[in-house]
Short mmCIF file of C-alpha atoms and ligand atoms in Angstrom, two decimals:
data_model
loop_
_atom_site.label_atom_id
_atom_site.label_comp_id
_atom_site.label_asym_id
_atom_site.label_seq_id
_atom_site.Cartn_x
_atom_site.Cartn_y
_atom_site.Cartn_z
CA MET A 12 -192.81 38.47 15.29
CA PRO A 13 -196.15 40.31 14.69
CA ASP A 14 -198.53 40.45 17.63
CA ALA A 15 -202.32 40.16 17.32
CA THR A 16 -203.00 41.78 20.68
CA ALA A 17 -203.20 45.41 19.54
CA PRO A 18 -205.44 44.94 16.45
CA LEU A 19 -207.73 42.60 18.37
CA ALA A 20 -207.96 45.08 21.24
CA ARG A 21 -208.87 47.85 18.79
CA LEU A 22 -211.57 45.67 17.16
CA ALA A 23 -212.98 44.81 20.59
CA GLU A 24 -212.96 48.49 21.55
CA VAL A 25 -214.95 49.44 18.43
CA ALA A 26 -217.34 46.53 18.94
CA ARG A 27 -218.09 47.55 22.51
CA HIS A 28 -217.98 51.33 22.13
CA PRO A 29 -219.11 52.24 18.59
CA ARG A 30 -219.63 55.85 19.65
CA GLY A 31 -215.86 56.36 20.05
CA TYR A 32 -215.24 55.13 16.49
CA ILE A 33 -218.08 57.32 15.18
CA GLU A 34 -216.53 60.42 16.77
CA HIS A 35 -213.13 59.54 15.36
CA TRP A 36 -214.66 58.98 11.87
CA ARG A 37 -216.56 62.26 12.02
CA SER A 38 -213.44 64.24 12.79
CA ALA A 39 -211.60 62.53 9.92
CA HIS A 40 -214.52 63.10 7.49
CA PRO A 41 -216.01 66.50 8.34
CA GLY A 42 -219.49 67.13 6.96
CA ARG A 43 -220.20 63.51 6.11
CA PRO A 44 -223.20 61.95 7.86
CA VAL A 45 -223.32 58.90 10.09
CA VAL A 46 -226.46 56.79 9.70
CA GLY A 47 -227.77 54.08 11.96
CA VAL A 48 -229.02 51.05 10.01
CA LEU A 49 -231.24 48.26 11.28
CA SER A 50 -230.62 45.48 11.05
CA MET A 51 -230.24 42.03 9.61
CA ASN A 52 -231.27 42.80 6.01
CA PHE A 53 -230.13 46.34 5.45
CA PRO A 54 -227.72 46.67 2.47
CA ARG A 55 -224.91 48.60 4.10
CA GLU A 56 -223.27 48.98 0.68
CA ILE A 57 -225.87 51.52 -0.50
CA ALA A 58 -225.35 53.75 2.52
CA HIS A 59 -221.58 53.48 2.20
CA ALA A 60 -221.70 54.33 -1.51
CA ALA A 61 -223.67 57.47 -0.58
CA GLY A 62 -220.63 58.69 1.37
CA THR A 63 -222.08 58.04 4.81
CA LEU A 64 -220.77 55.83 7.59
CA PRO A 65 -223.44 53.17 8.04
CA VAL A 66 -223.44 51.71 11.54
CA VAL A 67 -225.58 48.69 12.37
CA VAL A 68 -227.35 49.74 15.57
CA GLN A 69 -226.69 46.88 17.96
CA ASP A 70 -228.04 45.95 21.34
CA ASP A 71 -225.67 47.93 23.56
CA GLN A 72 -226.42 45.56 26.46
CA GLN A 73 -227.37 48.42 28.79
CA PRO A 74 -230.30 47.70 31.11
CA VAL A 75 -233.66 48.91 29.77
CA THR A 76 -234.88 51.87 31.86
CA GLU A 77 -237.03 54.52 30.17
CA GLY A 78 -237.68 52.15 27.30
CA ARG A 79 -239.85 50.08 29.63
CA SER A 80 -242.72 52.48 29.27
CA LEU A 81 -242.41 52.58 25.48
CA LEU A 82 -242.54 48.93 24.49
CA ALA A 83 -244.32 46.13 26.32
CA GLU A 84 -242.37 43.54 28.27
CA PHE A 85 -243.28 40.91 25.70
CA TYR A 86 -241.15 42.60 23.06
CA CYS A 87 -237.73 40.99 22.62
CA GLY A 88 -234.76 42.44 24.48
CA TYR A 89 -233.24 43.84 21.29
CA THR A 90 -236.26 45.96 20.38
CA ARG A 91 -236.76 47.10 24.00
CA ASN A 92 -233.09 48.07 24.08
CA LEU A 93 -233.53 50.06 20.85
CA ALA A 94 -236.49 51.91 22.37
CA ASP A 95 -234.37 52.62 25.43
CA GLN A 96 -231.46 53.87 23.33
CA ALA A 97 -233.88 56.27 21.60
CA ALA A 98 -235.44 57.47 24.85
CA THR A 99 -232.17 58.10 26.65
CA GLY A 100 -230.28 59.92 23.88
CA ARG A 101 -228.02 57.02 22.94
CA LEU A 102 -229.09 57.31 19.28
CA ASP A 103 -228.09 60.96 19.08
CA CYS A 104 -224.83 60.05 17.35
CA TYR A 105 -226.77 59.25 14.15
CA ASP A 106 -227.88 61.85 11.62
CA ALA A 107 -230.60 59.55 10.30
CA LEU A 108 -231.89 56.02 10.73
CA PHE A 109 -232.61 53.59 7.90
CA LEU A 110 -234.47 50.40 8.61
CA ALA A 111 -235.19 47.34 6.52
CA ASP A 112 -238.11 45.41 7.92
CA HIS A 113 -237.42 41.98 9.30
CA CYS A 114 -240.10 41.33 11.91
CA ILE A 115 -243.16 42.83 13.54
CA GLN A 116 -241.32 43.72 16.75
CA LEU A 117 -238.83 45.83 14.81
CA ILE A 118 -241.76 47.77 13.35
CA GLY A 119 -242.83 48.55 16.93
CA ALA A 120 -239.32 49.75 17.77
CA ALA A 121 -239.29 51.94 14.63
CA ASP A 122 -242.54 53.59 15.74
CA VAL A 123 -240.99 54.38 19.11
CA VAL A 124 -237.89 55.86 17.48
CA ARG A 125 -240.07 58.07 15.26
CA ALA A 126 -242.16 59.25 18.21
CA VAL A 127 -239.22 59.91 20.53
CA LEU A 128 -236.88 61.46 17.96
CA PRO A 129 -239.16 63.55 15.70
CA GLU A 130 -236.21 65.60 14.42
CA THR A 131 -234.25 62.57 13.21
CA PRO A 132 -235.06 61.38 9.67
CA VAL A 133 -236.22 57.76 9.80
CA PHE A 134 -236.75 55.73 6.64
CA PHE A 135 -238.42 52.35 6.97
CA GLY A 136 -238.22 50.09 3.93
CA MET A 137 -240.52 47.07 3.72
CA LEU A 138 -238.53 44.27 2.16
CA ILE A 139 -240.85 41.47 1.16
CA SER A 140 -240.63 38.29 3.17
CA SER A 141 -242.44 36.00 0.75
CA MET A 142 -239.43 34.86 -1.21
CA SER A 143 -240.98 32.15 -3.40
CA ASP A 144 -243.46 34.36 -5.25
CA THR A 145 -242.73 35.01 -8.92
CA TRP A 146 -242.89 38.75 -8.39
CA ALA A 147 -240.43 38.66 -5.44
CA PRO A 148 -237.20 39.51 -7.36
CA GLY A 149 -238.78 42.58 -8.98
CA LYS A 150 -240.20 43.83 -5.68
CA ILE A 151 -236.90 43.35 -3.86
CA ALA A 152 -234.99 45.25 -6.57
CA GLU A 153 -237.62 48.02 -6.39
CA MET A 154 -237.05 48.44 -2.65
CA MET A 155 -233.26 48.44 -3.07
CA GLY A 156 -233.75 51.18 -5.66
CA GLU A 157 -235.86 53.10 -3.14
CA PHE A 158 -233.07 52.85 -0.60
CA ARG A 159 -230.71 54.34 -3.16
CA ASP A 160 -233.17 57.18 -3.91
CA GLU A 161 -233.66 57.89 -0.20
CA PHE A 162 -229.92 58.17 0.31
CA ALA A 163 -229.68 60.48 -2.69
CA SER A 164 -232.30 62.78 -1.23
CA PHE A 165 -230.78 62.55 2.27
CA THR A 166 -227.23 63.41 1.15
CA GLY A 167 -228.19 65.66 -1.77
CA HIS A 168 -226.22 63.77 -4.38
CA LEU A 169 -226.70 60.74 -6.58
CA VAL A 170 -225.43 57.33 -5.55
CA THR A 171 -223.67 56.30 -8.74
CA ASP A 172 -223.24 52.77 -10.05
CA GLU A 173 -219.47 53.23 -9.82
CA ALA A 174 -219.65 54.19 -6.14
CA LEU A 175 -221.95 51.24 -5.47
CA ALA A 176 -219.65 48.82 -7.27
CA SER A 177 -216.71 50.06 -5.24
CA SER A 178 -218.64 49.69 -1.95
CA ILE A 179 -219.70 46.19 -2.95
CA ARG A 180 -216.07 45.22 -3.57
CA ALA A 181 -214.93 46.66 -0.24
CA HIS A 182 -217.67 44.87 1.72
CA ASN A 183 -217.10 41.58 -0.12
CA ARG A 184 -213.39 41.71 0.63
CA ASP A 185 -214.02 42.27 4.33
CA ARG A 186 -216.76 39.59 4.46
CA GLN A 187 -214.51 37.07 2.73
CA LEU A 188 -211.73 37.58 5.26
CA ILE A 189 -214.14 37.19 8.19
CA ARG A 190 -215.78 34.17 6.57
CA ARG A 191 -212.37 32.58 6.18
CA LEU A 192 -212.00 32.66 9.97
CA PHE A 193 -215.34 30.87 10.39
CA ASP A 194 -214.36 28.30 7.76
CA GLU A 195 -211.03 27.69 9.49
CA ARG A 196 -212.80 27.26 12.80
CA SER A 197 -215.16 24.64 11.31
CA SER A 198 -212.28 22.77 9.77
CA GLY A 199 -210.50 22.61 13.12
CA SER A 200 -207.77 25.24 12.89
CA ALA A 201 -209.31 28.08 14.88
CA ALA A 202 -207.07 30.90 16.03
CA PHE A 203 -209.82 33.06 17.56
CA THR A 204 -212.18 32.46 20.46
CA PRO A 205 -215.98 32.89 20.06
CA ARG A 206 -215.72 36.17 21.96
CA GLN A 207 -213.00 37.45 19.61
CA LEU A 208 -214.98 36.36 16.54
CA GLN A 209 -218.04 38.15 17.87
CA ASP A 210 -216.00 41.32 18.36
CA ILE A 211 -214.60 41.00 14.84
CA VAL A 212 -218.09 40.76 13.33
CA ALA A 213 -219.55 43.47 15.58
CA ALA A 214 -216.71 45.85 14.65
CA SER A 215 -217.35 45.18 10.95
CA MET A 216 -220.91 46.41 11.48
CA VAL A 217 -219.51 49.75 12.64
CA MET A 218 -216.29 50.47 10.78
CA ASP A 219 -215.54 51.49 7.26
CA PRO A 220 -215.01 48.13 5.50
CA ALA A 221 -211.54 48.97 4.17
CA GLU A 222 -210.36 50.07 7.60
CA HIS A 223 -211.84 46.99 9.24
CA HIS A 224 -210.21 44.76 6.64
CA ALA A 225 -206.80 46.34 7.22
CA LEU A 226 -207.04 45.95 11.00
CA LEU A 227 -208.32 42.40 10.80
CA SER A 228 -205.57 41.49 8.32
CA GLU A 229 -203.00 42.57 10.92
CA ALA A 230 -204.67 40.35 13.52
CA VAL A 231 -204.92 37.37 11.15
CA VAL A 232 -201.25 37.54 10.15
CA ALA A 233 -200.18 37.55 13.79
CA ALA A 234 -202.71 35.07 15.17
CA GLN A 235 -201.53 31.74 16.54
CA GLU A 236 -203.55 28.63 15.87
CA ALA A 237 -204.99 27.15 19.05
CA PRO A 238 -204.33 23.43 19.57
CA ARG A 239 -207.37 21.17 19.20
CA ASP A 240 -208.54 19.58 22.46
CA ASP A 241 -211.03 16.96 23.54
CA ARG A 242 -213.98 19.25 24.27
CA VAL A 243 -217.32 18.47 22.66
CA ARG A 244 -217.74 20.32 19.35
CA VAL A 245 -220.90 22.43 19.29
CA HIS A 246 -222.79 24.55 16.78
CA LEU A 247 -224.46 27.71 18.14
CA SER A 248 -227.71 28.58 16.42
CA ALA A 249 -229.89 31.69 16.05
CA HIS A 250 -229.79 34.97 18.05
CA LEU A 251 -231.06 36.37 14.79
CA CYS A 252 -230.33 40.05 15.10
CA HIS A 253 -228.25 40.79 18.14
CA ALA A 254 -225.25 39.31 19.86
CA PRO A 255 -225.46 36.84 22.73
CA LYS A 256 -223.72 38.03 25.87
CA ARG A 257 -219.98 37.50 25.72
CA GLU A 258 -220.09 35.89 29.16
CA LEU A 259 -222.40 33.22 27.74
CA LEU A 260 -219.91 32.39 24.99
CA ASP A 261 -217.19 32.02 27.63
CA LEU A 262 -219.49 29.92 29.79
CA ILE A 263 -220.19 27.51 26.94
CA GLU A 264 -216.49 26.97 26.31
CA ASP A 265 -215.79 26.64 30.06
CA SER A 266 -218.40 23.89 30.38
CA GLY A 267 -216.65 21.27 28.29
CA ALA A 268 -217.77 22.46 24.84
CA ILE A 269 -215.88 24.13 22.03
CA VAL A 270 -217.76 26.19 19.46
CA VAL A 271 -216.90 25.04 15.94
CA ASP A 272 -219.61 26.71 13.92
CA ASP A 273 -222.67 28.94 14.22
CA ASP A 274 -225.48 30.61 12.37
CA LEU A 275 -225.63 33.63 14.67
CA PHE A 276 -226.25 37.12 13.34
CA HIS A 277 -223.03 38.21 15.04
CA GLY A 278 -221.35 35.26 13.41
CA ARG A 279 -221.49 33.35 10.18
CA ARG A 280 -224.99 34.60 9.28
CA TYR A 281 -223.81 38.21 8.91
CA VAL A 282 -221.01 37.34 6.49
CA SER A 283 -222.61 34.36 4.77
CA THR A 284 -223.14 35.83 1.30
CA ASP A 285 -221.27 38.15 -1.04
CA VAL A 286 -222.84 40.57 -3.49
CA ASP A 287 -222.22 39.72 -7.16
CA GLU A 288 -219.63 42.17 -8.47
CA THR A 289 -220.86 41.99 -12.07
CA GLY A 290 -223.87 43.60 -13.75
CA ASP A 291 -226.23 46.21 -12.36
CA PRO A 292 -225.27 46.82 -8.70
CA ILE A 293 -228.84 47.34 -7.45
CA ASP A 294 -229.94 44.07 -9.05
CA ALA A 295 -226.89 42.40 -7.51
CA ILE A 296 -227.81 43.69 -4.03
CA ALA A 297 -231.37 42.46 -4.55
CA ARG A 298 -230.03 39.00 -5.45
CA TRP A 299 -227.79 39.12 -2.35
CA TYR A 300 -230.83 39.64 -0.15
CA ALA A 301 -232.56 36.64 -1.75
CA GLN A 302 -229.46 34.45 -1.80
CA ARG A 303 -228.56 34.89 1.85
CA ASN A 304 -231.86 33.29 2.82
CA ILE A 305 -230.72 30.23 0.91
CA THR A 306 -227.16 30.26 2.27
CA ILE A 307 -228.48 30.43 5.84
CA PRO A 308 -232.29 30.41 6.05
CA CYS A 309 -233.99 32.90 8.35
CA PRO A 310 -237.34 32.23 10.06
CA THR A 311 -238.50 35.78 9.32
CA ARG A 312 -238.60 34.92 5.57
CA VAL A 313 -240.93 32.43 3.89
CA GLN A 314 -239.35 30.32 1.19
CA HIS A 315 -240.48 26.88 0.04
CA ASP A 316 -237.06 25.64 -0.96
CA ALA A 317 -235.09 26.94 2.04
CA ASP A 318 -235.29 25.15 5.39
CA TRP A 319 -233.39 26.20 8.46
CA ASP A 320 -233.66 22.69 9.96
CA ALA A 321 -232.18 21.06 6.84
CA TYR A 322 -229.45 23.71 6.75
CA LEU A 323 -228.64 23.03 10.39
CA VAL A 324 -228.29 19.28 9.92
CA ASP A 325 -226.03 19.84 6.88
CA ALA A 326 -223.94 22.43 8.73
CA VAL A 327 -223.46 20.07 11.69
CA ARG A 328 -222.36 17.26 9.39
CA ALA A 329 -219.96 19.56 7.53
CA SER A 330 -218.24 20.89 10.66
CA GLY A 331 -218.36 17.62 12.59
CA ALA A 332 -220.21 19.33 15.45
CA GLU A 333 -221.45 16.85 18.04
CA ALA A 334 -224.30 18.94 19.42
CA VAL A 335 -226.32 22.08 18.78
CA ILE A 336 -227.11 24.82 21.28
CA HIS A 337 -230.12 26.93 20.28
CA LEU A 338 -229.83 30.47 21.64
CA LEU A 339 -233.35 31.85 21.68
CA PRO A 340 -233.82 35.44 22.82
CA LYS A 341 -236.88 35.60 25.04
CA PHE A 342 -239.99 36.64 23.07
CA CYS A 343 -238.30 36.28 19.67
CA GLU A 344 -241.41 35.09 17.84
CA PRO A 345 -239.81 34.09 14.53
CA HIS A 346 -237.39 31.81 16.35
CA MET A 347 -240.04 30.47 18.77
CA LEU A 348 -242.35 29.58 15.88
CA TYR A 349 -239.64 27.79 13.96
CA TYR A 350 -238.01 26.04 16.92
CA PRO A 351 -240.24 22.90 16.89
CA GLU A 352 -239.13 22.25 13.30
CA LEU A 353 -235.49 22.61 14.27
CA ARG A 354 -235.94 20.29 17.23
CA LYS A 355 -237.68 17.67 15.10
CA GLY A 356 -235.06 17.86 12.33
CA LEU A 357 -232.14 17.41 14.72
CA ASP A 358 -233.91 14.64 16.65
CA VAL A 359 -234.46 12.71 13.43
CA ALA A 360 -230.78 13.16 12.58
CA GLY A 361 -229.77 11.97 16.07
CA ILE A 362 -227.97 15.20 16.96
CA PRO A 363 -228.01 16.13 20.68
CA GLN A 364 -229.37 19.61 21.27
CA LEU A 365 -230.11 22.12 24.00
CA LEU A 366 -232.34 25.17 24.04
CA LEU A 367 -231.14 28.16 26.08
CA GLU A 368 -233.58 31.05 26.30
CA THR A 369 -231.56 34.21 26.76
CA GLU A 370 -232.73 37.32 28.58
CA HIS A 371 -231.70 40.86 27.87
CA GLU A 372 -230.94 41.48 31.53
CA GLY A 373 -229.04 38.88 33.47
CA LEU A 374 -227.52 35.51 32.77
CA PRO A 375 -228.50 32.49 34.89
CA ALA A 376 -224.93 31.24 34.74
CA GLU A 377 -225.10 28.26 37.08
CA SER A 378 -228.33 26.90 35.64
CA PHE A 379 -226.94 27.28 32.10
CA ARG A 380 -223.67 25.66 33.13
CA THR A 381 -225.44 22.60 34.52
CA ARG A 382 -227.52 22.22 31.37
CA ILE A 383 -224.56 22.66 29.04
CA GLU A 384 -222.55 20.13 31.03
CA ALA A 385 -225.45 17.67 30.71
CA LEU A 386 -225.49 18.23 26.94
CA VAL A 387 -221.73 17.72 26.79
CA GLU A 388 -222.13 14.45 28.68
CA ARG A 389 -224.87 13.24 26.32
CA ALA A 390 -222.74 14.10 23.28
CA ARG A 391 -219.69 12.37 24.76
CA ARG A 392 -221.66 9.19 25.25
CA LYS A 393 -222.37 9.12 21.54
CA ARG A 394 -218.68 9.07 20.69
CA PRO A 395 -217.42 5.77 19.32
CA VAL A 396 -215.78 3.66 22.03
CA SER A 397 -212.06 3.37 21.44
CA LEU A 398 -210.69 -0.10 22.04
S1 SF4 B 11 -236.15 38.65 14.91
FE1 SF4 B 11 -236.42 38.17 17.07
S2 SF4 B 11 -234.71 39.17 18.14
FE2 SF4 B 11 -234.91 40.10 16.08
S3 SF4 B 11 -236.22 41.92 16.38
FE3 SF4 B 11 -237.53 40.21 15.76
S4 SF4 B 11 -238.24 39.33 17.70
FE4 SF4 B 11 -236.46 40.60 18.16
#
């Protein structure tokens, strides 16, 4: 009987300690660079096709120390953590950093990285956020082409269409397997806990996609489906570009709720959309960037025909979730600005909801527990009375 313990432990290890995987990859691929990529919109496929190992630089959940003097307290925890990683040498495992803009606070963090690490090449690509304009597709494709050119000049060789197509296929295959786990969870046959799913996604942001796919396949074959219980089904929303604390995920499920769906970055959002495997690969990656804002809208993009609140109501109805928990990282402006719309949309649809503002340091466990239990109680009261 296959056992999922070992592959899951390896995925968790990579998710929590990317540096170990990076060292292992470097020794297996001498001379090939490792690049840090940030964050939610960066097309990892282009970096992979250039022969590098692209690693999404994640919040490593270490307390912010030296970074405190580099970015103001009103920056979100993720960007302050990035500044701290730069200031304390925790980014020294990357040969270069490639950023795709997603919000003003990330621009601040990029400036810090440039100032603190003058020897490290940093490329910052401005991906347009105004998605409804007629010129948007052309501008997006132009920037994706610039990413390809930058990688060619960084590595010293061209990034061919064939290499890109192969990287696209490898990433799609891995995304599809991960997405299958999220779909199974929504349909009620989950075999993995929220913590395990988060580790699976986080590891995919670090590992070579083929290697991640192979390891995850081992875990999937061996996984046992967990029996459905009576807990209140909840949808977790937001945490747009870094993972919520694992202890918070455990706390939610220990407080009478069971997570059945999410639109977290370290969740369904990251794997929501595949890149078209036909036609020009750069155009296909440009369409991927545009399409993922329709699959799961993001408040950092402006698009007239994509609404996060409408998406959320539809997602809740599709998964049968009974409540929504908004996870809002403190000082995340895009989420704060959009939150009233979300609240209004769910209120109109009669869906119970709870806002939890998360902090980079610390977790007010007992206060959160009480509030989650109150939400669970409200959702239970809405259940039809059985006679
Ligand atoms: S989207 Fe929010 S969490 Fe992400 S970098 Fe911007 S402010 Fe921080």
